[in-house]
Coordinates of N, CA and C in Angstrom, one line a residue:
M1 N -0.6 287.0 -144.2 CA -2.1 287.2 -144.4 C -2.7 286.8 -143.2
S2 N -3.5 287.8 -142.5 CA -4.2 287.4 -141.6 C -5.6 286.9 -142.1
R3 N -6.1 286.3 -140.9 CA -7.3 285.8 -141.3 C -8.8 286.7 -141.1
P4 N -9.8 286.7 -141.6 CA -10.6 287.9 -141.8 C -11.4 287.9 -140.5
D5 N -11.4 286.7 -139.6 CA -12.2 287.1 -138.3 C -11.4 287.3 -137.1
E6 N -9.8 287.3 -137.3 CA -8.9 287.8 -136.4 C -8.6 288.9 -136.6
P7 N -8.4 289.8 -135.3 CA -8.2 291.1 -135.5 C -6.7 291.4 -135.6
D8 N -6.2 292.6 -135.9 CA -4.8 292.9 -136.7 C -4.0 292.8 -135.5
D9 N -4.2 293.0 -134.2 CA -3.3 293.4 -133.0 C -3.2 292.2 -132.1
H10 N -3.6 290.8 -132.7 CA -3.5 289.4 -132.1 C -2.0 289.2 -132.4
A11 N -1.1 289.4 -133.3 CA 0.2 289.1 -133.3 C -0.1 287.5 -133.7
L12 N -0.9 286.9 -134.5 CA -0.9 285.7 -135.2 C -0.7 285.9 -136.6
G13 N 0.3 284.7 -137.2 CA 1.0 285.0 -138.4 C 0.7 283.8 -139.0
R14 N 0.7 283.5 -140.7 CA 0.4 282.4 -141.2 C 1.8 281.8 -141.6
S15 N 2.1 280.4 -141.3 CA 3.1 279.8 -142.0 C 2.4 278.5 -142.4
R16 N 3.5 277.7 -143.1 CA 3.1 276.4 -143.5 C 2.7 275.6 -142.3
G17 N 3.1 275.6 -141.1 CA 2.9 274.8 -139.9 C 1.4 275.3 -139.4
G18 N 1.0 276.4 -139.9 CA -0.5 277.0 -139.4 C 0.1 278.4 -138.6
L19 N -0.7 278.5 -137.6 CA -0.9 279.9 -136.9 C 0.6 280.1 -136.0
T20 N 1.4 281.2 -136.3 CA 2.7 281.4 -135.4 C 2.8 282.8 -134.8
T21 N 3.3 282.8 -134.1 CA 3.7 284.1 -133.1 C 5.3 283.8 -132.8
K22 N 5.9 285.6 -133.1 CA 7.3 285.6 -132.4 C 7.4 286.5 -131.2
I23 N 7.9 285.9 -130.4 CA 8.5 286.7 -129.0 C 9.7 287.4 -128.9
H24 N 9.7 288.7 -128.9 CA 11.2 289.4 -129.2 C 11.2 290.1 -127.6
L25 N 12.4 289.6 -127.1 CA 12.9 289.8 -125.7 C 14.1 290.8 -125.6
A26 N 14.2 291.9 -124.8 CA 15.3 292.5 -124.3 C 15.3 292.2 -123.0
C27 N 16.7 291.9 -122.3 CA 17.0 291.4 -121.1 C 18.1 292.2 -120.6
D28 N 18.3 292.2 -119.2 CA 19.4 292.7 -118.9 C 20.7 291.7 -118.6
G29 N 22.0 292.3 -117.9 CA 22.8 291.2 -118.1 C 22.7 289.9 -117.0
R30 N 21.7 290.1 -116.4 CA 21.4 288.7 -115.5 C 20.2 288.1 -115.9
G31 N 19.7 288.4 -117.0 CA 18.7 287.7 -117.6 C 17.3 287.9 -117.2
R32 N 17.2 289.3 -116.9 CA 15.7 289.8 -116.3 C 15.4 290.3 -117.4
P33 N 14.0 290.1 -117.6 CA 13.2 290.7 -118.9 C 13.2 292.2 -118.7
L34 N 13.6 293.2 -119.7 CA 13.3 294.7 -119.8 C 12.1 294.9 -120.6
A35 N 11.9 294.3 -121.6 CA 10.9 294.7 -122.6 C 10.7 293.4 -123.5
V36 N 9.0 293.2 -123.9 CA 8.7 292.1 -124.6 C 7.9 292.4 -125.8
L37 N 8.1 292.1 -126.8 CA 7.5 292.3 -127.7 C 6.7 291.0 -128.9
L38 N 5.5 290.8 -129.2 CA 4.8 290.1 -129.7 C 4.3 290.4 -131.3
T39 N 4.8 289.6 -132.4 CA 4.6 289.8 -133.5 C 4.1 288.5 -134.1
P40 N 3.6 288.9 -135.3 CA 3.1 287.5 -136.2 C 4.4 286.9 -136.7
G41 N 4.3 285.8 -136.6 CA 5.5 284.6 -137.1 C 6.0 285.0 -138.4
Q42 N 5.7 285.5 -139.1 CA 6.3 285.9 -140.6 C 7.0 287.1 -140.5
R43 N 6.8 287.8 -139.6 CA 7.6 289.3 -139.6 C 9.2 289.1 -139.2
H44 N 9.8 289.7 -139.8 CA 11.3 289.5 -139.7 C 11.7 290.1 -138.6
D45 N 12.7 289.7 -138.0 CA 13.3 290.4 -136.7 C 13.8 291.6 -136.5
S46 N 14.4 292.1 -137.6 CA 15.3 293.4 -137.7 C 13.9 294.6 -138.0
T47 N 12.7 294.3 -138.3 CA 11.6 295.3 -138.2 C 11.5 295.7 -136.8
C48 N 11.5 294.7 -135.6 CA 10.7 294.8 -134.3 C 12.0 295.2 -133.6
A49 N 13.1 295.5 -134.0 CA 14.3 295.8 -133.1 C 14.3 297.2 -132.4
R50 N 13.7 298.3 -133.2 CA 13.4 299.3 -132.8 C 12.4 299.5 -131.7
P51 N 11.3 299.1 -132.1 CA 10.2 299.2 -131.0 C 10.8 298.3 -129.9
L52 N 11.2 297.3 -130.2 CA 11.3 296.7 -128.8 C 12.4 297.5 -128.0
L53 N 13.5 297.9 -128.4 CA 14.5 299.1 -127.5 C 13.6 300.3 -127.1
E54 N 12.7 300.9 -127.8 CA 11.9 301.8 -127.2 C 10.8 301.4 -126.2
R55 N 10.7 300.3 -125.7 CA 9.9 299.8 -124.7 C 10.6 299.6 -123.4
I56 N 12.1 299.7 -123.7 CA 12.9 299.4 -122.4 C 12.7 300.8 -121.3
R57 N 12.3 300.3 -120.4 CA 12.1 301.4 -119.1 C 12.7 300.9 -117.8
V58 N 13.5 301.2 -117.2 CA 14.4 300.6 -116.2 C 14.3 301.7 -114.9
P59 N 13.4 301.6 -114.2 CA 13.0 302.7 -113.2 C 14.6 302.9 -112.3
R60 N 14.6 304.2 -111.9 CA 15.9 304.7 -110.9 C 15.7 304.5 -109.6
V61 N 16.9 304.1 -109.0 CA 16.4 304.0 -107.4 C 15.9 304.8 -106.6
G62 N 16.1 306.2 -106.8 CA 15.9 307.2 -106.4 C 14.7 307.9 -107.2
P63 N 14.6 309.2 -107.2 CA 13.8 310.1 -108.0 C 14.5 310.2 -109.6
G64 N 13.4 310.4 -110.3 CA 14.2 310.8 -111.7 C 13.5 309.7 -112.6
R65 N 13.6 310.3 -114.2 CA 12.9 309.4 -115.1 C 13.6 308.1 -115.2
P66 N 12.9 307.3 -115.5 CA 13.2 306.0 -116.0 C 14.5 305.7 -117.1
R67 N 15.2 304.8 -116.9 CA 16.3 304.8 -117.8 C 16.0 304.2 -119.1
R68 N 16.4 304.4 -120.2 CA 15.5 303.9 -121.2 C 16.6 303.4 -122.4
R69 N 18.0 303.8 -122.2 CA 19.0 303.7 -123.4 C 19.8 302.6 -122.6
P70 N 19.9 301.6 -123.1 CA 21.1 300.7 -122.7 C 22.5 300.8 -123.3
D71 N 23.4 300.1 -122.4 CA 24.6 300.8 -122.9 C 25.2 299.8 -123.8
Q72 N 24.6 298.5 -124.0 CA 25.6 297.8 -125.1 C 24.1 296.9 -125.6
V73 N 24.3 296.4 -126.9 CA 23.1 295.6 -127.5 C 23.8 294.5 -128.1
V74 N 23.5 293.2 -127.4 CA 24.0 291.8 -128.2 C 23.1 291.1 -129.1
A75 N 23.1 291.2 -130.1 CA 22.0 290.5 -130.6 C 22.7 289.6 -131.9
D76 N 21.7 288.8 -132.4 CA 22.3 287.8 -133.3 C 22.1 288.4 -134.8
E77 N 22.6 287.6 -135.6 CA 22.8 287.9 -137.2 C 21.8 288.6 -137.9
A78 N 20.1 288.6 -137.2 CA 19.3 288.7 -138.0 C 18.9 290.3 -137.6
Y79 N 19.7 291.0 -136.8 CA 19.5 292.3 -136.6 C 20.6 293.3 -137.3
S80 N 21.7 292.5 -138.1 CA 22.8 293.1 -138.7 C 22.4 294.2 -139.6
S81 N 21.3 294.4 -139.8 CA 21.1 295.8 -140.9 C 21.7 296.7 -140.7
L82 N 22.2 297.7 -141.8 CA 22.6 298.8 -141.8 C 22.1 299.7 -140.9
G83 N 20.6 299.8 -141.2 CA 19.6 300.8 -140.8 C 19.5 300.7 -139.1
F84 N 19.6 299.4 -138.9 CA 19.3 299.2 -137.2 C 20.9 299.5 -136.6
R85 N 22.1 299.4 -137.4 CA 23.3 299.9 -137.0 C 23.3 301.5 -136.7
A86 N 22.4 301.9 -137.7 CA 22.8 303.5 -137.8 C 22.0 303.9 -136.6
Y87 N 20.9 303.5 -136.6 CA 19.8 304.1 -135.5 C 20.4 303.7 -133.9
L88 N 21.1 302.5 -133.9 CA 22.2 302.4 -132.7 C 23.3 303.6 -132.6
R89 N 23.8 303.6 -133.5 CA 24.8 305.1 -133.4 C 24.4 306.2 -133.2
K90 N 23.3 306.3 -133.8 CA 22.7 307.8 -133.7 C 22.2 308.1 -132.3
R91 N 22.0 307.0 -131.2 CA 21.4 307.0 -129.9 C 22.4 306.7 -129.0
G92 N 23.9 306.6 -129.3 CA 24.9 306.4 -128.7 C 25.0 305.0 -128.0
I93 N 24.6 304.0 -128.4 CA 24.5 302.7 -128.0 C 25.4 301.6 -128.7
A94 N 26.2 301.4 -127.9 CA 27.3 300.4 -128.5 C 26.7 299.2 -129.1
C95 N 27.1 298.4 -129.9 CA 26.3 296.9 -130.1 C 27.6 295.8 -130.7
T96 N 27.2 294.6 -130.5 CA 28.1 293.5 -130.7 C 27.1 292.7 -131.2
I97 N 27.1 292.9 -132.7 CA 26.1 292.1 -133.7 C 27.3 291.6 -134.9
P98 N 27.2 290.1 -135.0 CA 27.8 289.7 -136.4 C 27.0 290.2 -137.5
E99 N 28.3 290.2 -138.4 CA 27.9 290.6 -139.8 C 27.6 288.9 -140.3
K100 N 26.4 289.2 -141.4 CA 26.1 288.2 -142.2 C 26.9 288.1 -143.2
T101 N 27.5 286.8 -143.8 CA 28.1 286.4 -144.9 C 28.0 287.0 -146.0
D102 N 26.5 287.2 -146.6 CA 26.6 288.0 -147.7 C 26.5 289.6 -147.5
Q103 N 26.7 290.3 -146.2 CA 26.9 291.5 -146.3 C 28.6 291.5 -146.3
K104 N 29.2 290.9 -145.9 CA 30.4 290.6 -145.8 C 31.0 290.5 -147.3
R105 N 30.3 289.6 -148.1 CA 30.8 289.3 -149.6 C 30.3 290.8 -150.5
H106 N 29.4 291.2 -150.0 CA 29.3 292.2 -150.8 C 30.3 293.6 -150.4
R107 N 30.6 293.8 -149.1 CA 31.5 294.9 -148.9 C 32.8 294.4 -149.4
H108 N 33.1 293.4 -149.4 CA 34.4 292.8 -150.2 C 34.4 293.0 -151.7
N109 N 33.1 292.9 -152.4 CA 33.1 293.0 -153.7 C 33.2 294.6 -154.3
R110 N 32.8 295.2 -153.2 CA 32.9 296.8 -153.6 C 34.2 297.4 -153.5
G111 N 35.1 296.7 -153.0 CA 36.4 296.9 -153.1 C 37.0 298.1 -151.8
Y112 N 37.5 299.1 -152.3 CA 37.8 300.0 -151.7 C 36.7 300.8 -151.1
R113 N 35.7 301.0 -152.0 CA 34.3 301.8 -151.6 C 33.3 300.8 -150.8
G114 N 33.8 299.7 -150.1 CA 33.1 298.9 -149.4 C 33.1 299.2 -147.9
D115 N 33.6 300.4 -147.4 CA 33.8 300.6 -145.9 C 34.6 299.5 -145.2
R116 N 34.9 299.9 -143.9 CA 35.6 299.1 -143.1 C 34.3 298.3 -142.4
P117 N 34.5 297.0 -142.0 CA 34.0 296.0 -141.2 C 33.4 296.3 -139.9
P118 N 32.2 296.3 -139.5 CA 31.7 296.8 -138.3 C 32.7 296.0 -137.0
A119 N 32.8 296.9 -135.7 CA 33.2 295.9 -134.7 C 32.5 295.1 -134.5
F120 N 33.4 293.7 -133.9 CA 32.8 292.8 -133.7 C 33.6 292.2 -132.3
D121 N 33.2 291.9 -131.0 CA 33.7 291.4 -129.8 C 33.4 290.0 -129.8
R122 N 34.3 289.1 -130.0 CA 33.7 287.6 -129.7 C 33.7 287.3 -128.4
Q123 N 34.3 287.9 -127.5 CA 34.0 287.5 -126.2 C 33.1 288.1 -125.3
F124 N 32.6 289.2 -126.1 CA 31.5 289.9 -125.7 C 30.3 289.3 -126.2
Y125 N 30.1 288.9 -127.4 CA 29.4 288.2 -128.0 C 28.6 286.9 -127.2
R126 N 29.9 286.3 -126.4 CA 29.2 285.1 -125.8 C 28.1 285.4 -124.7
R127 N 28.1 286.8 -124.2 CA 27.0 286.9 -123.1 C 25.8 286.7 -123.6
R128 N 25.5 286.4 -125.1 CA 24.2 286.6 -125.7 C 23.6 285.1 -125.0
N129 N 24.0 284.2 -124.4 CA 23.4 283.2 -124.0 C 22.4 283.6 -122.9
V130 N 23.0 284.8 -122.2 CA 22.0 285.2 -121.1 C 20.4 285.5 -121.4
V131 N 20.1 285.7 -122.9 CA 19.1 285.9 -123.5 C 18.2 284.6 -123.8
E132 N 18.9 283.5 -124.3 CA 18.8 282.4 -124.4 C 18.2 281.8 -123.1
R133 N 18.9 281.9 -122.0 CA 18.6 281.4 -120.8 C 17.3 282.2 -120.1
C134 N 17.0 283.3 -120.6 CA 16.0 283.8 -120.2 C 15.1 283.3 -121.1
F135 N 14.9 283.1 -122.1 CA 13.8 282.7 -123.1 C 13.4 281.1 -122.2
N136 N 14.6 280.2 -122.1 CA 14.4 279.1 -121.4 C 13.6 279.2 -120.1
Q137 N 14.0 280.0 -119.5 CA 13.3 280.3 -118.3 C 11.5 280.4 -118.1
L138 N 11.6 281.4 -119.3 CA 10.1 281.8 -119.4 C 9.4 280.5 -120.3
K139 N 10.0 279.9 -120.9 CA 9.5 278.5 -121.9 C 9.0 277.3 -120.6
G140 N 9.5 277.5 -119.2 CA 8.9 276.7 -118.2 C 7.5 277.0 -117.9
F141 N 7.3 278.1 -118.2 CA 5.8 278.4 -117.9 C 5.0 278.0 -119.3
R142 N 4.3 276.9 -119.1 CA 3.9 276.5 -120.5 C 2.5 277.2 -120.9
G143 N 1.9 278.1 -120.3 CA 1.2 279.0 -120.6 C 1.6 280.0 -121.6
I144 N 3.0 280.5 -121.4 CA 3.6 281.2 -122.2 C 3.8 280.8 -123.7
A145 N 4.6 279.5 -123.6 CA 5.0 278.9 -124.6 C 4.2 278.3 -125.8
T146 N 3.0 277.5 -125.0 CA 2.5 276.7 -125.7 C 0.9 276.7 -125.6
S147 N 0.2 277.7 -125.1 CA -1.2 277.8 -125.1 C -1.8 278.1 -126.2
P148 N -2.8 277.5 -126.7 CA -3.5 277.7 -127.8 C -4.4 278.8 -127.8
R149 N -4.9 279.1 -126.4 CA -6.2 279.9 -126.0 C -5.4 281.2 -125.7
A150 N -4.1 281.3 -125.4 CA -3.6 282.4 -125.0 C -3.1 283.3 -126.3
V151 N -4.0 284.4 -126.1 CA -4.0 285.7 -127.5 C -3.6 286.8 -126.8
W152 N -2.3 287.4 -126.9 CA -1.8 288.6 -126.2 C -2.2 289.7 -127.4
P153 N -2.5 290.7 -127.2 CA -2.6 291.9 -128.3 C -1.3 292.1 -128.7
A154 N -0.8 292.2 -129.9 CA 0.3 292.5 -130.6 C 1.1 293.7 -129.5
G155 N 2.1 293.7 -129.2 CA 3.0 294.4 -128.2 C 2.6 294.5 -127.0
R156 N 1.7 293.7 -126.5 CA 1.5 293.7 -124.8 C 2.4 292.5 -124.4
S157 N 2.7 292.7 -123.1 CA 3.8 292.0 -122.3 C 3.0 290.8 -121.7
P158 N 3.7 289.2 -122.2 CA 2.9 288.2 -121.7 C 3.6 287.9 -120.2
T159 N 4.8 288.7 -120.1 CA 5.6 288.2 -118.7 C 4.6 288.6 -117.4
T160 N 3.5 289.3 -117.8 CA 2.9 289.5 -116.0 C 2.1 288.1 -116.1
C161 N 2.2 287.3 -116.7 CA 1.7 285.9 -116.2 C 2.7 285.0 -115.8
A162 N 4.0 285.4 -115.9 CA 5.0 284.6 -115.4 C 5.8 285.0 -114.1
R163 N 6.3 284.5 -113.3 CA 6.6 284.9 -112.1 C 8.5 284.5 -112.4
I164 N 9.2 285.7 -112.2 CA 10.6 285.4 -112.6 C 11.1 285.8 -111.5
S165 N 12.1 284.6 -110.9 CA 12.7 284.7 -109.7 C 14.0 284.1 -109.9

């Protein structure tokens, strides 16, 4: 629930610890940010996955439209919903997302009607640390990580405040 004096697009959410904000980040294989999305802290990660992927724009070297579809998505368990997997499959994007234990249990309990488990490449999943390193590099800029005065409207990118080298 947002405060009455706070606009809805400021991406500030309530939790037990006070006001919180989540930064959702898509980066390439070298750790360079491609898209950033700010949401209130209480919003679940899986609801932000589609808008985050739709923000990706990689300019081409020569003429032409920017590239908008990644080859592969590597994400953690929070993004393992069936709806998000179907969205990736429909767009032709390969994914490496671990399955939650409760999803495994439900599939197992359904027996032969439980479908087969989604493909998961453990070696490729280890590349997810690139995203974590990109976050750590952004956190080096304290204005992004901790500034109480910095309020970006939801969905706007704060990376313009940071120099990524």
